[in-house]
CSV table of C-alpha atoms and ligand atoms in Angstrom, one decimal:
chain,number,residue,atom,x,y,z
A,179,MET,CA,15.5,32.1,-10.9
A,180,SER,CA,17.3,29.7,-13.3
A,181,LYS,CA,15.5,27.2,-15.5
A,182,THR,CA,13.1,24.9,-13.7
A,183,ILE,CA,14.1,21.3,-13.2
A,184,TYR,CA,10.9,19.5,-12.3
A,185,LEU,CA,11.5,16.3,-10.4
A,186,ASP,CA,8.1,15.9,-8.8
A,187,HIS,CA,6.2,13.9,-11.4
A,188,SER,CA,4.7,11.6,-8.8
A,189,ALA,CA,2.8,14.6,-7.4
A,190,THR,CA,1.6,15.7,-10.8
A,191,THR,CA,2.7,16.1,-14.4
A,192,PRO,CA,2.1,18.9,-16.9
A,193,LEU,CA,-0.7,18.4,-19.4
A,194,SER,CA,0.7,17.2,-22.7
A,195,ALA,CA,0.2,19.4,-25.8
A,196,GLU,CA,-1.6,16.5,-27.5
A,197,ALA,CA,-4.1,15.9,-24.6
A,198,PHE,CA,-4.7,19.7,-24.4
A,199,GLU,CA,-5.4,19.8,-28.1
A,200,ALA,CA,-7.8,16.9,-27.9
A,201,MET,CA,-9.7,18.5,-25.1
A,202,LYS,CA,-10.1,21.9,-26.6
A,203,PRO,CA,-13.3,21.4,-28.6
A,204,TYR,CA,-15.0,20.0,-25.5
A,205,TRP,CA,-14.5,23.3,-23.6
A,206,SER,CA,-16.2,25.2,-26.4
A,207,ASP,CA,-18.2,24.0,-29.4
A,208,GLU,CA,-18.7,20.5,-28.1
A,209,PHE,CA,-20.2,21.5,-24.8
A,210,GLY,CA,-23.2,19.1,-24.8
A,211,ASN,CA,-24.4,17.1,-21.9
A,212,PRO,CA,-23.9,13.4,-22.8
A,213,SER,CA,-27.3,12.7,-21.2
A,214,SER,CA,-29.2,15.0,-23.5
A,215,LEU,CA,-31.2,13.4,-26.3
A,216,HIS,CA,-30.6,16.2,-28.9
A,217,HIS,CA,-27.6,16.2,-31.3
A,218,LYS,CA,-25.4,18.3,-29.1
A,219,GLY,CA,-25.8,15.9,-26.2
A,220,GLN,CA,-25.4,12.9,-28.5
A,221,GLN,CA,-22.1,14.2,-29.9
A,222,ALA,CA,-20.7,14.5,-26.4
A,223,ARG,CA,-22.1,11.0,-25.6
A,224,SER,CA,-20.3,9.5,-28.6
A,225,ALA,CA,-17.0,11.2,-27.7
A,226,VAL,CA,-17.2,9.9,-24.1
A,227,GLU,CA,-18.1,6.4,-25.2
A,228,SER,CA,-15.4,6.3,-27.8
A,229,ALA,CA,-12.9,7.4,-25.2
A,230,ARG,CA,-14.2,4.7,-22.8
A,231,GLN,CA,-13.8,2.1,-25.6
A,232,ARG,CA,-10.2,3.2,-26.3
A,233,ILE,CA,-9.2,3.2,-22.7
A,234,ALA,CA,-10.8,-0.3,-22.2
A,235,ASP,CA,-8.8,-1.6,-25.2
A,236,PHE,CA,-5.6,-0.2,-23.8
A,237,LEU,CA,-6.2,-1.9,-20.5
A,238,ARG,CA,-7.6,-5.1,-22.2
A,239,ALA,CA,-10.9,-4.6,-20.3
A,240,ASP,CA,-14.5,-4.2,-21.3
A,241,PRO,CA,-15.8,-0.6,-21.7
A,242,LYS,CA,-18.6,-1.3,-19.2
A,243,GLU,CA,-15.9,-2.0,-16.6
A,244,ILE,CA,-14.5,1.6,-16.9
A,245,ILE,CA,-16.1,4.0,-14.5
A,246,PHE,CA,-15.0,7.6,-14.7
A,247,THR,CA,-14.5,9.5,-11.4
A,248,SER,CA,-13.1,12.8,-10.3
A,249,GLY,CA,-9.7,11.4,-9.8
A,250,GLY,CA,-7.6,8.7,-8.0
A,251,THR,CA,-8.9,9.7,-4.6
A,252,GLU,CA,-12.5,9.3,-5.5
A,253,ALA,CA,-11.8,6.0,-7.2
A,254,ASP,CA,-10.1,4.7,-4.0
A,255,ASN,CA,-13.0,5.9,-1.9
A,256,LEU,CA,-15.6,4.3,-4.2
A,257,ALA,CA,-13.6,1.0,-4.2
A,258,VAL,CA,-13.5,0.9,-0.4
A,259,PHE,CA,-16.9,2.3,0.6
A,260,GLY,CA,-18.6,0.6,-2.3
A,261,THR,CA,-17.3,-2.8,-1.5
A,262,LEU,CA,-18.1,-2.6,2.2
A,263,ASN,CA,-21.6,-1.5,1.5
A,264,ALA,CA,-22.2,-4.2,-1.0
A,265,ASN,CA,-20.8,-6.9,1.3
A,266,LYS,CA,-22.2,-5.9,4.7
A,267,ALA,CA,-24.0,-9.2,5.1
A,268,LYS,CA,-20.7,-11.2,4.7
A,269,GLY,CA,-18.5,-9.3,7.2
A,270,ASN,CA,-16.7,-6.2,8.4
A,271,HIS,CA,-13.0,-6.9,8.0
A,272,ILE,CA,-10.7,-5.1,5.6
A,273,ILE,CA,-7.1,-6.0,4.8
A,274,THR,CA,-4.8,-3.3,3.5
A,275,SER,CA,-1.1,-2.5,3.7
A,276,SER,CA,0.8,-0.1,5.9
A,277,ILE,CA,2.1,1.8,2.9
A,278,GLU,CA,-1.1,2.8,1.1
A,279,HIS,CA,-1.7,6.2,-0.4
A,280,HIS,CA,-3.7,8.4,2.0
A,281,ALA,CA,-6.8,8.0,-0.2
A,282,VAL,CA,-7.0,4.4,1.0
A,283,LEU,CA,-5.2,4.7,4.3
A,284,THR,CA,-7.2,7.5,5.9
A,285,THR,CA,-10.4,6.0,4.5
A,286,CYS,CA,-9.6,2.7,6.3
A,287,GLN,CA,-8.7,4.7,9.5
A,288,HIS,CA,-12.1,6.4,9.3
A,289,LEU,CA,-13.8,3.1,8.8
A,290,ALA,CA,-12.0,1.6,11.8
A,291,LYS,CA,-13.6,4.3,13.9
A,292,GLN,CA,-17.0,3.4,12.5
A,293,GLY,CA,-16.6,-0.2,13.8
A,294,PHE,CA,-15.0,-1.9,10.8
A,295,GLU,CA,-12.0,-4.1,11.6
A,296,VAL,CA,-8.9,-3.2,9.6
A,297,THR,CA,-5.6,-5.2,9.4
A,298,TYR,CA,-2.6,-3.3,8.1
A,299,VAL,CA,-0.2,-5.8,6.6
A,300,PRO,CA,3.5,-4.9,7.2
A,301,VAL,CA,6.1,-4.5,4.6
A,302,ASP,CA,9.8,-5.6,4.5
A,303,LYS,CA,12.7,-3.1,4.6
A,304,CYS,CA,12.4,-2.6,0.8
A,305,GLY,CA,8.7,-1.8,1.1
A,306,ILE,CA,7.3,-5.0,-0.2
A,307,VAL,CA,4.0,-6.2,1.3
A,308,ASP,CA,4.4,-9.5,3.3
A,309,VAL,CA,2.1,-11.9,1.4
A,310,ALA,CA,2.5,-14.6,4.1
A,311,GLU,CA,1.2,-12.1,6.7
A,312,LEU,CA,-1.6,-11.1,4.4
A,313,LYS,CA,-2.7,-14.7,4.0
A,314,LYS,CA,-2.7,-15.1,7.8
A,315,ALA,CA,-4.9,-12.0,8.2
A,316,ILE,CA,-7.7,-13.5,6.2
A,317,ARG,CA,-10.8,-14.3,8.2
A,318,LYS,CA,-14.3,-15.5,7.1
A,319,GLU,CA,-15.5,-11.9,7.7
A,320,THR,CA,-12.9,-10.4,5.3
A,321,ILE,CA,-14.7,-8.5,2.5
A,322,LEU,CA,-11.9,-6.4,1.0
A,323,ILE,CA,-8.2,-6.6,0.3
A,324,SER,CA,-6.7,-3.3,-0.9
A,325,VAL,CA,-3.0,-3.2,-1.8
A,326,MET,CA,-1.4,-0.7,-4.1
A,327,HIS,CA,0.2,-1.7,-7.4
A,328,SER,CA,3.3,0.5,-6.7
A,329,ASN,CA,4.1,2.9,-4.0
A,330,ASN,CA,4.1,6.6,-4.6
A,331,GLU,CA,6.9,7.5,-2.2
A,332,VAL,CA,9.6,4.9,-2.8
A,333,GLY,CA,8.3,3.3,-6.0
A,334,THR,CA,8.3,-0.3,-4.8
A,335,LEU,CA,6.2,-2.6,-7.0
A,336,GLN,CA,3.9,-4.9,-5.0
A,337,PRO,CA,3.3,-8.6,-5.7
A,338,VAL,CA,-0.2,-7.8,-7.0
A,339,ALA,CA,-0.6,-10.9,-9.1
A,340,GLU,CA,0.2,-13.1,-6.1
A,341,ILE,CA,-2.2,-11.1,-3.9
A,342,ALA,CA,-4.9,-11.2,-6.6
A,343,GLN,CA,-4.7,-15.0,-6.7
A,344,VAL,CA,-4.9,-15.3,-2.9
A,345,ALA,CA,-7.9,-13.0,-2.8
A,346,GLN,CA,-9.6,-14.8,-5.7
A,347,SER,CA,-9.1,-18.2,-4.1
A,348,HIS,CA,-10.9,-16.9,-0.9
A,349,GLY,CA,-13.6,-15.1,-2.9
A,350,ILE,CA,-12.6,-11.8,-1.5
A,351,THR,CA,-12.8,-8.5,-3.5
A,352,PHE,CA,-9.4,-7.2,-4.3
A,353,HIS,CA,-8.7,-3.5,-5.0
A,354,THR,CA,-5.4,-2.1,-6.2
A,355,ASP,CA,-4.4,1.5,-6.6
A,356,ALA,CA,-2.4,1.6,-9.8
A,357,VAL,CA,-2.2,5.4,-10.1
A,358,GLN,CA,1.6,5.4,-10.1
A,359,SER,CA,2.0,2.3,-12.3
A,360,LEU,CA,-0.1,3.4,-15.2
A,361,GLY,CA,2.1,4.3,-18.2
A,362,LYS,CA,5.2,2.9,-16.5
A,363,VAL,CA,4.6,-0.8,-16.2
A,364,LYS,CA,2.4,-2.9,-18.4
A,365,ILE,CA,-1.1,-3.5,-17.1
A,366,ASP,CA,-3.1,-6.2,-18.9
A,367,LEU,CA,-6.4,-6.8,-17.1
A,368,SER,CA,-7.1,-9.8,-19.3
A,369,ALA,CA,-4.0,-11.6,-18.0
A,370,PRO,CA,-4.9,-14.9,-16.2
A,371,GLU,CA,-2.8,-13.9,-13.1
A,372,LEU,CA,-4.8,-10.6,-12.8
A,373,GLN,CA,-8.3,-12.2,-12.9
A,374,GLY,CA,-8.5,-11.7,-9.1
A,375,VAL,CA,-8.1,-7.9,-9.5
A,376,ASN,CA,-11.7,-6.7,-9.1
A,377,LEU,CA,-11.1,-3.0,-8.7
A,378,MET,CA,-8.3,-0.8,-9.9
A,379,SER,CA,-7.8,3.0,-9.4
A,380,LEU,CA,-6.3,5.2,-12.0
A,381,SER,CA,-5.7,9.0,-12.4
A,382,ALA,CA,-5.0,11.1,-15.5
A,383,HIS,CA,-2.8,13.9,-14.0
A,384,LYS,CA,0.1,11.6,-13.1
A,385,ILE,CA,0.4,10.6,-16.8
A,386,TYR,CA,0.3,14.1,-18.5
A,387,GLY,CA,-3.4,14.2,-18.6
A,388,PRO,CA,-5.7,16.7,-16.9
A,389,LYS,CA,-6.4,17.0,-13.2
A,390,GLY,CA,-9.8,16.0,-11.9
A,391,ILE,CA,-10.4,12.9,-13.8
A,392,GLY,CA,-9.8,9.3,-12.7
A,393,ILE,CA,-11.1,5.8,-13.3
A,394,LEU,CA,-12.3,3.0,-11.1
A,395,TYR,CA,-12.0,-0.2,-13.1
A,396,ILE,CA,-14.8,-2.6,-11.9
A,397,ARG,CA,-14.4,-6.1,-13.1
A,398,LYS,CA,-17.7,-7.6,-14.4
A,399,GLY,CA,-19.4,-9.5,-11.5
A,400,THR,CA,-17.8,-7.5,-8.7
A,401,LYS,CA,-20.3,-6.5,-6.0
A,402,ILE,CA,-20.2,-2.8,-5.4
A,403,THR,CA,-22.7,-0.1,-4.5
A,404,PRO,CA,-22.4,3.6,-5.5
A,405,VAL,CA,-21.2,6.2,-3.0
A,406,GLN,CA,-22.6,9.2,-4.9
A,407,TYR,CA,-26.3,9.1,-5.9
A,408,GLY,CA,-28.2,11.0,-8.6
A,409,GLY,CA,-28.8,10.3,-12.2
A,410,HIS,CA,-28.1,7.0,-14.1
A,411,HIS,CA,-24.5,7.9,-15.2
A,412,GLU,CA,-21.6,5.5,-15.4
A,413,PHE,CA,-23.8,2.4,-15.5
A,414,ARG,CA,-25.5,3.6,-12.3
A,415,ARG,CA,-22.2,3.3,-10.4
A,416,ARG,CA,-21.3,7.0,-10.2
A,417,ALA,CA,-23.8,9.7,-10.6
A,418,GLY,CA,-22.9,13.1,-12.0
A,419,THR,CA,-22.6,14.8,-15.4
A,420,GLU,CA,-19.5,13.4,-17.0
A,421,ASN,CA,-16.3,15.5,-17.1
A,422,VAL,CA,-16.3,15.4,-20.9
A,423,PRO,CA,-13.0,17.3,-21.6
A,424,GLY,CA,-11.3,15.4,-18.8
A,425,ILE,CA,-12.4,12.0,-20.2
A,426,ILE,CA,-11.2,13.0,-23.7
A,427,GLY,CA,-7.9,14.2,-22.3
A,428,PHE,CA,-7.4,11.0,-20.2
A,429,ALA,CA,-7.9,8.8,-23.3
A,430,LYS,CA,-5.3,10.8,-25.2
A,431,ALA,CA,-2.9,10.7,-22.2
A,432,ILE,CA,-3.2,6.9,-21.9
A,433,GLU,CA,-2.7,6.4,-25.6
A,434,ILE,CA,0.5,8.4,-25.6
A,435,ALA,CA,1.8,6.8,-22.3
A,436,LEU,CA,1.3,3.3,-23.6
A,437,ALA,CA,2.5,3.9,-27.2
A,438,ASP,CA,6.1,4.3,-25.9
A,439,LEU,CA,5.9,2.6,-22.6
A,440,GLU,CA,9.1,0.4,-22.8
A,441,ALA,CA,11.3,3.1,-24.4
A,442,ASN,CA,10.1,5.8,-21.9
A,443,SER,CA,10.6,3.5,-18.9
A,444,ARG,CA,14.1,2.6,-20.1
A,445,LYS,CA,14.9,6.3,-20.5
A,446,LEU,CA,13.6,7.2,-17.1
A,447,SER,CA,15.4,4.3,-15.3
A,448,GLY,CA,18.6,5.3,-17.0
A,449,LEU,CA,18.2,8.9,-15.8
A,450,ARG,CA,17.2,7.7,-12.3
A,451,ASP,CA,20.3,5.4,-12.1
A,452,ARG,CA,22.5,8.3,-13.2
A,453,LEU,CA,21.1,10.5,-10.5
A,454,GLU,CA,21.3,7.7,-7.9
A,455,LYS,CA,24.9,7.0,-8.8
A,456,ALA,CA,26.0,10.7,-8.6
A,457,VAL,CA,24.2,11.3,-5.4
A,458,THR,CA,25.5,8.2,-3.6
A,459,SER,CA,29.0,8.6,-4.8
A,460,LYS,CA,29.4,12.4,-4.2
A,461,ILE,CA,27.6,12.7,-0.9
A,462,PRO,CA,28.5,10.7,2.3
A,463,ASP,CA,25.9,9.2,4.6
A,464,VAL,CA,23.1,8.8,2.0
A,465,GLN,CA,20.8,5.8,1.9
A,466,VAL,CA,18.5,4.9,-1.0
A,467,ASN,CA,15.1,3.7,0.1
A,468,GLY,CA,13.0,1.1,-1.7
A,469,HIS,CA,13.7,-2.1,-3.6
A,470,PRO,CA,16.8,-2.3,-5.8
A,471,THR,CA,15.0,-3.9,-8.7
A,472,GLN,CA,11.2,-4.3,-8.0
A,473,ARG,CA,10.5,-0.6,-8.5
A,474,LEU,CA,9.1,2.0,-10.8
A,475,PRO,CA,11.5,3.4,-13.3
A,476,ASN,CA,11.1,7.1,-12.3
A,477,ILE,CA,11.4,7.3,-8.5
A,478,LEU,CA,14.5,7.7,-6.4
A,479,ASN,CA,13.9,8.1,-2.7
A,480,ALA,CA,17.0,8.9,-0.7
A,481,SER,CA,17.7,9.8,2.9
A,482,PHE,CA,20.4,12.4,3.7
A,483,LYS,CA,21.4,11.8,7.3
A,484,TYR,CA,21.7,14.7,9.8
A,485,VAL,CA,19.5,17.1,7.8
A,486,GLU,CA,15.8,17.8,7.4
A,487,GLY,CA,13.9,17.2,4.2
A,488,GLU,CA,12.2,20.6,4.3
A,489,GLY,CA,15.5,22.3,4.3
A,490,ILE,CA,16.7,20.3,1.3
A,491,ILE,CA,13.5,21.1,-0.6
A,492,LEU,CA,13.7,24.8,0.0
A,493,ASN,CA,17.4,25.0,-0.8
A,494,LEU,CA,17.0,23.0,-4.0
A,495,ASP,CA,14.0,25.2,-5.0
A,496,SER,CA,16.3,28.2,-4.9
A,497,TYR,CA,18.3,26.5,-7.7
A,498,GLY,CA,15.0,26.0,-9.6
A,499,ILE,CA,14.8,22.3,-8.7
A,500,CYS,CA,11.4,20.9,-7.6
A,501,VAL,CA,11.4,17.8,-5.4
A,502,SER,CA,9.3,16.6,-2.5
A,503,SER,CA,9.6,14.7,0.7
A,504,GLY,CA,7.5,11.6,0.3
A,505,SER,CA,4.0,12.3,-0.7
A,506,ALA,CA,2.7,15.8,-1.5
A,507,CYS,CA,-0.1,15.2,1.0
A,508,THR,CA,2.4,15.0,4.0
A,509,SER,CA,4.3,18.2,3.0
A,510,GLU,CA,2.6,20.1,5.8
A,511,SER,CA,3.0,17.6,8.6
A,512,LEU,CA,6.0,17.0,10.7
A,513,GLU,CA,5.3,13.3,11.2
A,514,PRO,CA,7.8,11.1,9.4
A,515,SER,CA,6.4,9.4,6.3
A,516,HIS,CA,4.2,6.4,7.2
A,517,VAL,CA,5.8,4.5,4.3
A,518,LEU,CA,9.4,5.0,5.6
A,519,SER,CA,8.3,4.2,9.1
A,520,ALA,CA,6.6,1.0,7.9
A,521,MET,CA,10.0,0.1,6.2
A,522,CYS,CA,11.6,0.4,9.7
A,523,ILE,CA,13.6,3.5,8.7
A,524,PRO,CA,14.3,5.3,12.0
A,525,PRO,CA,12.5,8.7,12.2
A,526,GLU,CA,15.8,10.7,12.3
A,527,VAL,CA,16.8,9.2,9.0
A,528,ALA,CA,13.2,9.4,7.5
A,529,HIS,CA,13.2,13.2,8.3
A,530,GLY,CA,16.0,13.7,5.8
A,531,SER,CA,14.3,11.9,2.9
A,532,ILE,CA,13.7,13.2,-0.5
A,533,ARG,CA,11.7,11.8,-3.4
A,534,PHE,CA,13.0,12.6,-6.9
A,535,SER,CA,10.3,11.6,-9.4
A,536,LEU,CA,11.4,11.9,-13.0
A,537,GLY,CA,9.4,12.5,-16.2
A,538,ALA,CA,9.4,13.3,-19.8
A,539,SER,CA,11.1,16.7,-19.7
A,540,ASN,CA,14.2,15.5,-17.8
A,541,THR,CA,17.6,15.2,-19.3
A,542,GLU,CA,21.0,13.8,-18.3
A,543,ALA,CA,22.2,17.4,-17.7
A,544,ASP,CA,19.3,17.9,-15.3
A,545,MET,CA,20.5,14.9,-13.3
A,546,ASP,CA,24.1,16.2,-13.2
A,547,PHE,CA,23.0,19.7,-12.2
A,548,THR,CA,20.7,18.3,-9.5
A,549,ALA,CA,23.5,16.1,-8.0
A,550,ASP,CA,25.9,19.1,-8.0
A,551,CYS,CA,23.4,21.3,-6.3
A,552,LEU,CA,22.7,18.6,-3.8
A,553,VAL,CA,26.3,18.3,-2.9
A,554,LYS,CA,26.4,22.1,-2.0
A,555,VAL,CA,23.0,22.0,-0.3
A,556,ILE,CA,23.7,19.0,1.9
A,557,ALA,CA,27.2,20.3,2.9
A,558,ARG,CA,25.7,23.7,3.8
A,559,LEU,CA,22.8,22.1,5.9
A,560,ARG,CA,25.2,19.7,7.6
A,561,GLU,CA,27.5,22.6,8.6
A,562,MET,CA,24.5,24.1,10.4
A,563,SER,CA,23.3,20.8,11.8
A,564,PRO,CA,24.0,20.2,15.5
A,565,ILE,CA,23.8,16.4,15.0
A,566,ALA,CA,26.1,16.1,12.0
A,567,PRO,CA,29.5,14.5,12.9
A,568,LYS,CA,32.2,16.9,11.7
A,569,LYS,CA,33.8,14.2,9.6
A,570,THR,CA,30.9,14.3,7.1
A,571,LEU,CA,31.4,17.9,6.2
B,625,PLP,C1,-1.9,10.9,-6.8
B,625,PLP,C2,-2.3,9.6,-6.2
B,625,PLP,C3,-3.6,9.3,-5.9
B,625,PLP,C4,-4.7,10.4,-5.9
B,625,PLP,O1,-5.1,10.7,-7.2
B,625,PLP,P1,-5.8,12.1,-7.5
B,625,PLP,O2,-6.3,12.0,-8.9
B,625,PLP,O3,-4.8,13.2,-7.3
B,625,PLP,O4,-7.0,12.2,-6.5
B,625,PLP,C5,-4.0,8.1,-5.4
B,625,PLP,N1,-3.1,7.1,-5.3
B,625,PLP,C6,-1.8,7.3,-5.6
B,625,PLP,C7,-0.9,6.1,-5.5
B,625,PLP,C8,-1.4,8.5,-6.1
B,625,PLP,O5,-0.1,8.7,-6.4
């Protein structure tokens, strides 16, 4: 196979050489358990606490507000279950959006079966959550609002500051999954407009850090109970021996991601626009999904009419190009993406949708090669498609 062109950075990213180097000692000599009183343990403790401090500084938060978890999924679960358990006396109603990541969405669906009331706020055709509908959904029993910072399938940025203010004015805990936004858009948790953000989920492996490490930011004063019990780790909010190498790697990955955030984002959006322009000008019957401006710099989601996403993925893979259809988690299901459905994209169009998610290794030549391969692949698939009108060949 030819050179790999990896365009699936929203699914995961390669570990950076710097993060890998930083982690190395903690797989070998620096193996101590941070809870041990002896010097091996205390060395690990001080490495973990220094990483926590640096991460808190990057996010403009307090180190005590940074809780390490096993990833974004666990952070989302802890946010939702932890808030519900801590606020049982107040009510049983959750507000979320119809385009959340499965880590929030299926958690809410599970809770609905357990007797909780869940309102899924709709989005407009660009994938932006309807804040007026969200406000209308608030009841006196509402104990949690969870709306993602940016969407992982189409890249739409959500009006998080506005929702945070609504939540705060009603005294409701607000959680946002910012896994896709970290390192791409600025996040300053000390900003006045974000004071209503009580909980925020982050994950290392989407920003060139290691897999299996995440963060739940818990703003001081937020009522939350643990989900996992055991020792007194993570300020008694998440029991379990710390993933020391993971934490060190996460701190390094955040440092690198934030150091060049603006330049990287500009580079990525330039490449994304180049790909978008080539694809929409060279291929007929293509539609770009998402918001034209309120979006992450690195995601292009496009629907190729009359063909199936699966076919496109496998054909592009034969050229060494890695893309996905919506979220990695839906790659084995035949249901159209819940995000595209919520954006009122008809199922037959949603079925031909591909997410191109760009990252550090990509070049202009990669974009041009991908567009050229797509021209061939789409033409070939449409030739075989019984529903493609012959004029589009
Ligand atoms: C990847 C992702 C997650 C899950 O994070 P893991 O660390 O893989 O568990 C959660 N939310 C969003 C938006 C994601 O993109």
